[in-house]
Coordinates of C-alpha atoms and ligand atoms in Angstrom, one line a residue:
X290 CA -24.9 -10.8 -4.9
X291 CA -23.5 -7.2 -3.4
X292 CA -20.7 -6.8 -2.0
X293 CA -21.1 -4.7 1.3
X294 CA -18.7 -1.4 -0.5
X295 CA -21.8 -1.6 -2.8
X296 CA -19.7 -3.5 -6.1
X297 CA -21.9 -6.2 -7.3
X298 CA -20.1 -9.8 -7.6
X299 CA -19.4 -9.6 -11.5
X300 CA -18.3 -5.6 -11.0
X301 CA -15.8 -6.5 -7.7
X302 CA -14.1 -9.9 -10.4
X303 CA -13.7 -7.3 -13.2
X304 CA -12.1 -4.8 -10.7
X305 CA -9.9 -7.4 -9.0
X306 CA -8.6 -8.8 -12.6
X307 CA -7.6 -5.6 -13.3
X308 CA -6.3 -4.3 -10.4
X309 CA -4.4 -8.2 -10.4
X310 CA -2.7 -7.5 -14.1
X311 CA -1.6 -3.7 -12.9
X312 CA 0.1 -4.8 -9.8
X313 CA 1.7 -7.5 -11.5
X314 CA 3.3 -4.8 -13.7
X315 CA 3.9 -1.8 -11.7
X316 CA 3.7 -2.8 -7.7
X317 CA 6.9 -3.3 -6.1
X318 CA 5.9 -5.3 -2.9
X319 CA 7.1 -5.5 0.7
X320 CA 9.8 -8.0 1.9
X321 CA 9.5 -10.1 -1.2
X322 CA 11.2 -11.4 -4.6
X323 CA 9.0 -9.7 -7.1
X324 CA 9.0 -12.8 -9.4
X325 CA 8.1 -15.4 -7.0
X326 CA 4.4 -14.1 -4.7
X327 CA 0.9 -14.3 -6.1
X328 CA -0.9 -11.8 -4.3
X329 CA -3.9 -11.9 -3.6
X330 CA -6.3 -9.1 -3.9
X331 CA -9.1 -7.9 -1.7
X332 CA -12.4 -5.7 -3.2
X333 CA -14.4 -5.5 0.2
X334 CA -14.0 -5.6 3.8
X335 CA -16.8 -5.7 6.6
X336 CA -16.4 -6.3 10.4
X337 CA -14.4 -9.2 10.9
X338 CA -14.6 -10.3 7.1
X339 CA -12.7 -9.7 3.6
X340 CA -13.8 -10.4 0.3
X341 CA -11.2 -11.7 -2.4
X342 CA -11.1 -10.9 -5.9
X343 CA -13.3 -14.0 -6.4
X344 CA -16.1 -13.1 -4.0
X345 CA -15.1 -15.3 -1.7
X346 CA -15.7 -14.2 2.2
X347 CA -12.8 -14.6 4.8
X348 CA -12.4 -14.3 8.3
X349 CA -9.7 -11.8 8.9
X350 CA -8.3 -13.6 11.8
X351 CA -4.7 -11.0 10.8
X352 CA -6.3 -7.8 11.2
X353 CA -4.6 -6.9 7.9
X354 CA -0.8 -7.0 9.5
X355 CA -2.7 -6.6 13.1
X356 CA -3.8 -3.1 12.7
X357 CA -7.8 -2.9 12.4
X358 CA -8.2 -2.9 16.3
X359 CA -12.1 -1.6 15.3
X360 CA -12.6 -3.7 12.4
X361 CA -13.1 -2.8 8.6
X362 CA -15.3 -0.3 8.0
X363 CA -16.1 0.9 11.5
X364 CA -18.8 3.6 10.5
X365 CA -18.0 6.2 12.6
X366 CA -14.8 6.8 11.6
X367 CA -15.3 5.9 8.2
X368 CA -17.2 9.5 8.6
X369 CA -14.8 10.8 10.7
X370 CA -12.5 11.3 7.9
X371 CA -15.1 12.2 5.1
X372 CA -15.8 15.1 7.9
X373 CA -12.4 15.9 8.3
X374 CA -11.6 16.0 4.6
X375 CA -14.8 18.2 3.5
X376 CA -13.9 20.5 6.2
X377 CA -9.8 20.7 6.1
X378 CA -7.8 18.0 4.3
X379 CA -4.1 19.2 5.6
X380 CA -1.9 21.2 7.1
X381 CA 1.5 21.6 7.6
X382 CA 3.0 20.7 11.0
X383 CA 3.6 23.7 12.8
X384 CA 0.4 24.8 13.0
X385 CA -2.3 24.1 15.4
X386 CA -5.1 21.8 14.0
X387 CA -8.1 20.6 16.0
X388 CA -8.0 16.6 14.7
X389 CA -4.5 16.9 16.0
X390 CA -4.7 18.6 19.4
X391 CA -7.5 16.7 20.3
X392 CA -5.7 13.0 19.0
X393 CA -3.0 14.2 21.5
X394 CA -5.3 14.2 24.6
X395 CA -7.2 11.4 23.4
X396 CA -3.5 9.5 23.2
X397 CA -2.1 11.1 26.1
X398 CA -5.4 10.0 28.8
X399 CA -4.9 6.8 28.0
X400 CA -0.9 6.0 28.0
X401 CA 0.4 5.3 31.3
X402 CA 2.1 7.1 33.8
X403 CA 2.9 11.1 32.4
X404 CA 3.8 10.2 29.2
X405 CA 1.7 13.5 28.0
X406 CA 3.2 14.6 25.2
X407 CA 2.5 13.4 21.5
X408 CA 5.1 13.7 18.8
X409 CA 3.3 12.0 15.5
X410 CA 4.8 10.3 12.7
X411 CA 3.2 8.1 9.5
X412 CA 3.5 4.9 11.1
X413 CA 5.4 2.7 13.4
X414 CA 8.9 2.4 11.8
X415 CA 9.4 6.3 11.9
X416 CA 7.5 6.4 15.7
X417 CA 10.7 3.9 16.5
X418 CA 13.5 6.2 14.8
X419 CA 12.0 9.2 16.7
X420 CA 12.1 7.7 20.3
X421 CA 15.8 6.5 19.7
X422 CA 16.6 9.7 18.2
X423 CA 14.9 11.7 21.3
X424 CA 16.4 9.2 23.7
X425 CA 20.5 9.6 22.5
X426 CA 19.5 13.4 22.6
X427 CA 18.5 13.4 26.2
X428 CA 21.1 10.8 27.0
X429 CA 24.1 12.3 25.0
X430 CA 25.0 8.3 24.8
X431 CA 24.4 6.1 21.7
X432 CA 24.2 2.9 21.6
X433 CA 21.1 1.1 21.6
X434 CA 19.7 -2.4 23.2
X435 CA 17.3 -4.5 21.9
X436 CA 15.7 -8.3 21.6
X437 CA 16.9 -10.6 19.5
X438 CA 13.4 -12.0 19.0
X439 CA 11.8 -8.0 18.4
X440 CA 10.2 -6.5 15.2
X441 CA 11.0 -2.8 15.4
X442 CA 9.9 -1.7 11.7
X443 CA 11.8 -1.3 8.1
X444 CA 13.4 2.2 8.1
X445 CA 17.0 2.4 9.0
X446 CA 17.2 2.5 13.0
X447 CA 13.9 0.2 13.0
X448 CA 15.6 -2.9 11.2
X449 CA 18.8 -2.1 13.1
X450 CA 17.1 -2.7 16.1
X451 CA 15.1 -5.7 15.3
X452 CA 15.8 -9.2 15.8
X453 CA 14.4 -11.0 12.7
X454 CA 16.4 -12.1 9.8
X455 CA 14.9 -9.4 8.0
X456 CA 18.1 -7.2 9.9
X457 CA 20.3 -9.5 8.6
X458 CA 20.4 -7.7 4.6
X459 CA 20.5 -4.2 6.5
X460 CA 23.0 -4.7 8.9
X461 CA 26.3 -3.0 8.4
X462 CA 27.4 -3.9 11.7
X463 CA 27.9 -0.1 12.7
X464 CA 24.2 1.0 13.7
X465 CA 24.8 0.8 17.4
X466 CA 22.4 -1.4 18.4
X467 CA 23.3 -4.3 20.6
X468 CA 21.3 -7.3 20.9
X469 CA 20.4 -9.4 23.9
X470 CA 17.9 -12.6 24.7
X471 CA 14.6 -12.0 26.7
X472 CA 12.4 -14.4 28.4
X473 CA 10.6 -17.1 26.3
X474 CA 10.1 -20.2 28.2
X475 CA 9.4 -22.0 25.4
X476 CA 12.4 -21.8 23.7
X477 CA 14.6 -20.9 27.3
X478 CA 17.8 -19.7 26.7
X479 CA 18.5 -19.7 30.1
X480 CA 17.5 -23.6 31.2
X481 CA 14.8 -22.2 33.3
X482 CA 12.3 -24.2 34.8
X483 CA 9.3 -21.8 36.0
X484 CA 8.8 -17.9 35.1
X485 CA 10.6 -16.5 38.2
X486 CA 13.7 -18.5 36.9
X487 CA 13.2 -17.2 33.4
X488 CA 12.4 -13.6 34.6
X489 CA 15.8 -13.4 37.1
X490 CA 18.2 -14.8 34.6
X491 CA 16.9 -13.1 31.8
X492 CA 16.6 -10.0 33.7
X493 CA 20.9 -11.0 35.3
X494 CA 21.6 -11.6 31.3
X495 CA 20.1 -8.3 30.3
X496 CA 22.9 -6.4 32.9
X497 CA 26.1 -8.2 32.3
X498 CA 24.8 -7.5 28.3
X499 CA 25.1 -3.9 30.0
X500 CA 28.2 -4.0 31.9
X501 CA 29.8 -5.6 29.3
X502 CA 29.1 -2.7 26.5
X503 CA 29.6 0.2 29.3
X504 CA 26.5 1.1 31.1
X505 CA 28.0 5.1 30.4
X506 CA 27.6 4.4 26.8
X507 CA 23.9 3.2 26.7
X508 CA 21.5 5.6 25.2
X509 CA 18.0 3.4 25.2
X510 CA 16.3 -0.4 26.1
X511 CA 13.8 -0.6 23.5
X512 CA 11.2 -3.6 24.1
X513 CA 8.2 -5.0 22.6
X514 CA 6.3 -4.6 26.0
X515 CA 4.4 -7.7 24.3
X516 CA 6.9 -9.2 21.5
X517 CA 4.6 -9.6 18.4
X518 CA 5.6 -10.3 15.1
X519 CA 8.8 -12.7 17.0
X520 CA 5.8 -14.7 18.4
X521 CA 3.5 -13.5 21.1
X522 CA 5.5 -13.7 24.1
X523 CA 3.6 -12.3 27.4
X524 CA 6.9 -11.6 29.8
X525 CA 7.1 -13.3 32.9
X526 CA 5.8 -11.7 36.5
X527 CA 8.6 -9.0 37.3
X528 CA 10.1 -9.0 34.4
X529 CA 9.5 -5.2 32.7
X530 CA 9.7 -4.3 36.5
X531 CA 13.4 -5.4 36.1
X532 CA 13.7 -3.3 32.8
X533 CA 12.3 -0.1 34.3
X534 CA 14.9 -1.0 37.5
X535 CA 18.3 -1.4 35.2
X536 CA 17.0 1.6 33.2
X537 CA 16.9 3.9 36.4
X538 CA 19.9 2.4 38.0
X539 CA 22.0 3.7 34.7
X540 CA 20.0 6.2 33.6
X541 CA 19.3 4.4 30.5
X542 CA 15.8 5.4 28.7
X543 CA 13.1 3.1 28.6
X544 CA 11.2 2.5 25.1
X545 CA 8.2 0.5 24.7
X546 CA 7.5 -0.4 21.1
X547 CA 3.2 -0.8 21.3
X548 CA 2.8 -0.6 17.8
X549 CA 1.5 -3.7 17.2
X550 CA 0.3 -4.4 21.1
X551 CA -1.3 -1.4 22.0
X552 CA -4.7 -0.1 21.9
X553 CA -6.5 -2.6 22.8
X554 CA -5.0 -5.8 21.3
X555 CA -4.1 -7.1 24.3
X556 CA -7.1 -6.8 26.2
X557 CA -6.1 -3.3 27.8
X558 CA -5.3 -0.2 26.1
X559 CA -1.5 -1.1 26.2
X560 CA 0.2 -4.1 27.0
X561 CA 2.6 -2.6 29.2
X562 CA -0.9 -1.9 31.4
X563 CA -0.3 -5.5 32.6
X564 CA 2.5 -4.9 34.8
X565 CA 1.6 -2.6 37.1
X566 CA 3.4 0.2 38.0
X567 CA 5.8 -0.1 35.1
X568 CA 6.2 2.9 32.9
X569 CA 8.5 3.9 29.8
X570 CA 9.8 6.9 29.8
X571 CA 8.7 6.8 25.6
X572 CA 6.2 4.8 24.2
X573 CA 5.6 3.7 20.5
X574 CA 2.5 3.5 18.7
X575 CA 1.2 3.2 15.4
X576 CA -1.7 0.5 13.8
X577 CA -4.5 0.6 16.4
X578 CA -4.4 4.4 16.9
X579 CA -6.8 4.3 14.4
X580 CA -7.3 0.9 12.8
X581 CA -4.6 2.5 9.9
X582 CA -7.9 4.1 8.1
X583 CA -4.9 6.9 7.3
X584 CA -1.1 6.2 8.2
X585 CA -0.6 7.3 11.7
X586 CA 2.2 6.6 14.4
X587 CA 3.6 8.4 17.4
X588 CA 5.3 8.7 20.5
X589 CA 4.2 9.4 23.8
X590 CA 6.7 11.4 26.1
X591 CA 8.2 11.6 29.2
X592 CA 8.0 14.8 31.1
X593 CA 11.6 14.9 31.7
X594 CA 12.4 13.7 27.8
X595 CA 10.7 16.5 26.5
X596 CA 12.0 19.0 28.8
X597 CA 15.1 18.3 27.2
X598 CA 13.6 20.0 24.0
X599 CA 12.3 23.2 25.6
X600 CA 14.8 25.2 24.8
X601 CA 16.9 23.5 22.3
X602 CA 15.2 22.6 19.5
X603 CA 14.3 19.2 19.1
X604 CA 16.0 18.4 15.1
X605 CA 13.4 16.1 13.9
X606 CA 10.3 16.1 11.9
X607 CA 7.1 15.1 9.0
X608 CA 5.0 17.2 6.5
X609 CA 2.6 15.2 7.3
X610 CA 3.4 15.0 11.3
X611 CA -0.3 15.0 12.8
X612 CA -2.4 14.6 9.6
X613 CA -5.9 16.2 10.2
X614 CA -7.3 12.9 8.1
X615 CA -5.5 10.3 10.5
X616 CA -5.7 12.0 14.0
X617 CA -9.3 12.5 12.8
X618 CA -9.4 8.8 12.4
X619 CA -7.4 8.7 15.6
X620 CA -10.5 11.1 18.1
X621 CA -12.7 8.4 16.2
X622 CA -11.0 5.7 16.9
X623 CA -10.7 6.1 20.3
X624 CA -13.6 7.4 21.4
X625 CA -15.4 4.5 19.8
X626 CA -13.3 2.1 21.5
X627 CA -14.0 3.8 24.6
X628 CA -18.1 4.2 24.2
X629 CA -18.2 0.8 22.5
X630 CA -16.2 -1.2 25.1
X631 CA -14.0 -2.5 22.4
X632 CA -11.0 -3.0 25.2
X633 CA -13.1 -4.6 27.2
X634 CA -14.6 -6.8 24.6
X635 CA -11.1 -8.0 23.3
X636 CA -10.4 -9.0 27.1
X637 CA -13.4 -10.8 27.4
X638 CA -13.2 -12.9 23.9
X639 CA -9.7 -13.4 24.8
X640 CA -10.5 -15.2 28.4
X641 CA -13.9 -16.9 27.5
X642 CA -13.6 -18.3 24.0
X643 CA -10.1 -17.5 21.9
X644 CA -8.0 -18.7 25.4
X645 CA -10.3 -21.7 26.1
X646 CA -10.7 -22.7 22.4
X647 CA -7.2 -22.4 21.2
X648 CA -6.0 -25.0 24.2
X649 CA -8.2 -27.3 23.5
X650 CA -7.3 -27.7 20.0
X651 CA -3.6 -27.8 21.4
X652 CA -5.2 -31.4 23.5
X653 CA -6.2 -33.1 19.7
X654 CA -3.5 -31.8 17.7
X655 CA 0.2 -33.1 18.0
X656 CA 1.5 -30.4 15.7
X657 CA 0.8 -27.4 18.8
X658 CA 3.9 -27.4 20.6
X659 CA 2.0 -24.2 22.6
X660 CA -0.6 -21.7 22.6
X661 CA -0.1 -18.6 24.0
X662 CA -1.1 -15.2 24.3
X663 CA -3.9 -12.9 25.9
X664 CA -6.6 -10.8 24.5
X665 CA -7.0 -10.7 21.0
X666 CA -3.0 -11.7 20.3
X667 CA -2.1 -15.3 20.3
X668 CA 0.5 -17.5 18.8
X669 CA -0.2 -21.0 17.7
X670 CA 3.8 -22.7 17.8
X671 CA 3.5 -25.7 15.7
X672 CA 6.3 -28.0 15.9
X673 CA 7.1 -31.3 14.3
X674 CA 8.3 -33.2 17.7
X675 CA 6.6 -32.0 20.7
X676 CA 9.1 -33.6 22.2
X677 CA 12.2 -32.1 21.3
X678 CA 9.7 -28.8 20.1
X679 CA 11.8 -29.1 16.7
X680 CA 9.6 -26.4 14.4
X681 CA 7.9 -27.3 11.9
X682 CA 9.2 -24.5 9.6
X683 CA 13.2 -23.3 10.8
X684 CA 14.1 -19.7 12.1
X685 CA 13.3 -17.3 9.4
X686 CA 11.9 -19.8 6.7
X687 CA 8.8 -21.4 5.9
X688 CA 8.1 -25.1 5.1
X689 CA 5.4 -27.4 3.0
X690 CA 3.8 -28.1 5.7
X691 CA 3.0 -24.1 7.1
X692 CA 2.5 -23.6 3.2
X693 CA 0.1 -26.5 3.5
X694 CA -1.7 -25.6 6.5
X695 CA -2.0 -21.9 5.5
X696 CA -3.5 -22.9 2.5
X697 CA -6.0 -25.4 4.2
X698 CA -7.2 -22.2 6.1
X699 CA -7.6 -20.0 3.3
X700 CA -9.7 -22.7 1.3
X701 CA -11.8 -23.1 4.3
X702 CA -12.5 -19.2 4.6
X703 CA -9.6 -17.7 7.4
X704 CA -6.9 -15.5 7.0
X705 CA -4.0 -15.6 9.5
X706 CA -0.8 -13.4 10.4
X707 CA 2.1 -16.3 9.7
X708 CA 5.4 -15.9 11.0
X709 CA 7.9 -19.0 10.5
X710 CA 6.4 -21.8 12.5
X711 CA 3.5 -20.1 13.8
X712 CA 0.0 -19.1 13.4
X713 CA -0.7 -15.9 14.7
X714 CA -4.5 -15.6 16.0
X715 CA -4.7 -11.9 16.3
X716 CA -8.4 -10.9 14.9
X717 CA -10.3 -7.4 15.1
X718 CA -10.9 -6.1 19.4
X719 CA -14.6 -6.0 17.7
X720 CA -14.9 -10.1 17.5
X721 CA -17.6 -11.2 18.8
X722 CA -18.2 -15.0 20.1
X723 CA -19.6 -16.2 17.2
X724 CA -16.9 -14.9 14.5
X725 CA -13.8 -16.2 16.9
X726 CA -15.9 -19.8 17.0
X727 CA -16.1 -20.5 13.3
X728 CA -12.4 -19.1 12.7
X729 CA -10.7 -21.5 15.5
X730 CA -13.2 -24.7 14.2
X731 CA -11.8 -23.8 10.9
X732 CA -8.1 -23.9 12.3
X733 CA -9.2 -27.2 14.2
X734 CA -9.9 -29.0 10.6
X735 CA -6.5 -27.1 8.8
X736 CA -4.1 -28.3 11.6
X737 CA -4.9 -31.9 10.5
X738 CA -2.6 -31.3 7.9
X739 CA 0.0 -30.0 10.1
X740 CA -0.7 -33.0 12.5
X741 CA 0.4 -35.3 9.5
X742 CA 4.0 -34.1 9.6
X743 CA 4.4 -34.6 12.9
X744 CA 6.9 -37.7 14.1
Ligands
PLP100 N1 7.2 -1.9 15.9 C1 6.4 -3.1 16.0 C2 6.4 -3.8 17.3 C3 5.7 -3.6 14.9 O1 5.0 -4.7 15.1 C4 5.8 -2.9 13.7 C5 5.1 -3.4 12.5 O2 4.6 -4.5 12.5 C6 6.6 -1.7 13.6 C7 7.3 -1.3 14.8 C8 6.7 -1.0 12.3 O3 5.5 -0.3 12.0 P1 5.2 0.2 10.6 O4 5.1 -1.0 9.7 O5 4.0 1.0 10.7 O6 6.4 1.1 10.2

């Protein structure tokens, strides 16, 4: 058997055992306690599919940490960047290079609104550190608002600003980021009973949040227009309508953070495409840009933001701020999305099969307190009482029975993006009917395990 990078079965185990022992030794790894994962390691990936170090096919039902929009392997821009690195592998920023100028349009054409300007960075985390460092700039105010239930990325300002417990080591108390609740009618913090309830009072919590902290001293709202990581939570009707209201009424800068929801994933370029007529005045992006082929983020920018930097400098910047290799991967990218109807095709999966199928799996299993989600980005909440909706793993831990269920999946062939109680169903824009078939009939056999801890 060949693997499809070529590697025959016996070569891709004698790679992976290797490759295994070496990271055991020398890797220091994300978010973990060195001593305590088990990694596992991946030789091949096709499409939809990954190959582990034991030849064993999965569906990648995480897009990696939901950033192939396109898919492994996606041809054209697999030659996009052999192109781009026979013919000019980098340059420094402040010169002019075609792969970037032409990324910039690309980006710009399909943001909403004006946002026409492109400032590039290496990935989301430093996209999110620009945009609330252009934002206090303009603003000449500092402090910074954000969700509780938000993933804004691991540098600095990014973990200031998020939510997750994963703040919690970081925080210093003095990063001036304020946090607030947004809607979730699941888990209501505001006893609504319908989404105009939950939008209003969320909308009434999010200015006395402001009032309280001095609306004069308020550089930046920065949102998830789609929360992702925190669990896939579409806003209610009117909600980032309300946003883009406060923020004019105080002249507070609006930030959309579409790293992880943009470019497709949600069945439209960006999520904030949803709501019409809402637009940021900065946007976030990273992952989907260009299926991370080559590290790539950015920020798309107002007309009035960047005017701020027209004739004082704006003091900020990368070496490697508009690769040639990733904004070639970027024009690539994007223009295969476009002539391939990739958007289009993670709208339609989304509504006809991945909607439909996940809901009824939520009829026969006890252990879904909800599905929800749109597109190519859903969130499975399993819970342990439908009742009471008590988790079945607690904020910011696991639990046996996730670790069970995960497991059942990854026996049965599908990887998943997991996040404390939930199972994150965010697969490739490129899924075709088949593919998201067998991955939720394989989550209808796993979630028999997580039905058995249910009361
Ligand atoms: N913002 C959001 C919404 C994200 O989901 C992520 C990553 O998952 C980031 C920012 C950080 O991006 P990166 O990991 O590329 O720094």
């Amino acid at each position: 058997m060949t693997l499809p990078n070529g590697l025959t079965a016996e070569d891709a185990r004698r790679a992976a055992s290797r490759a295994y022992e070496l990271d055991r030794r020398h890797v220091f790894h994300s978010w973990s306690a060195q001593a305590r994962i088990d990694p596992m390691t991946i030789t091949a990936a096709q499409g939809c599919y990954v190959w582990d170090g034991d030849g064993n096919r999965l569906l990648d039902f995480s897009s990696q940490l939901v950033n192939t929009n396109i898919g492994h392997q996606h041809p054209k821009v697999v030659a996009a960047v052999r192109e781009q690195a026979a013919k000019l592998c980098t340059v420094a920023p402040q010169y002019v290079n075609d792969a970037r100028s032409e990324a910039a349009r690309l980006i710009a054409e399909r943001t909403p609104g004006e946002l026409n300007k492109i400032f590039f960075t290496n990935g989301g985390a430093e996209a999110v550190e620009h945009a609330v460092r252009m934002a206090r700039l303009h603003t000449g105010r500092h402090k910074v608002l954000a969700r509780y239930r938000s993933y804004h990325g691991g540098t600095e300002t990014a973990i200031n600003l998020t939510g997750d417990p994963r703040r919690w080591p970081n925080d210093h108390g003095n990063s001036g980021v304020v946090h607030f609740f947004g809607p979730f009618r699941y888990r209501s913090q505001f006893y609504a009973s319908d989404d105009t309830e939950e939008s209003a009072r969320a909308l009434a919590h999010l200015e006395q949040t402001i009032a309280f902290e001095g609306p004069g001293t308020i550089a930046a709202i920065v949102l998830e227009s789609v929360p992702g990581t925190a669990g896939i939570m579409v806003p209610p009707p009117g909600y980032l309508a309300g946003v883009r209201e406060i923020c004019d009424k105080y002249g507070i800068v609006f930030i959309a953070d579409e790293v992880m929801s943009g470019f497709g994933r949600t069945g439209k370029w960006f999520a904030i495409d949803h709501f019409e007529g809402v637009t940021p005045d900065l946007l976030t992006f990273a992952k989907g840009v260009n299926s991370g082929y080559v590290p790539l983020g950015g920020v798309a920018i107002s007309p009035a933001i960047a005017a701020s930097f027209d004739d004082r400098p704006y003091p900020g910047g990368l070496t490697y701020s508009g690769h040639p290799l990733a904004t070639a991967a970027a024009v690539a990218t994007l223009t295969a999305m476009r002539d391939e109807g990739i958007v289009e095709n993670a709208a339609d999966i989304g509504a006809r099969v991945l909607g439909p199928g996940l809901h009824e799996l939520a009829e026969r299993h006890p252990s879904i307190g909800e599905v929800r989600g749109t597109g190519v980005f859903w969130a499975l909440e399993l819970v342990r009482d439908r009742t009471t909706r008590e988790p079945l793993a607690p904020y910011g831990d696991t639990s046996p029975a996730m670790t069970e269920v995960v497991a059942a999946c990854r026996a049965a062939g599908l990887l998943l993006f997991v996040n404390f109680n939930r199972l994150h169903v965010v697969p490739p824009c490129i899924i075709n009917e088949a593919e998201a078939k067998e991955g939720v009939a394989i989550l209808d056999q796993a979630l028999t395990v997580a039905d058995r801890y249910t009361v």
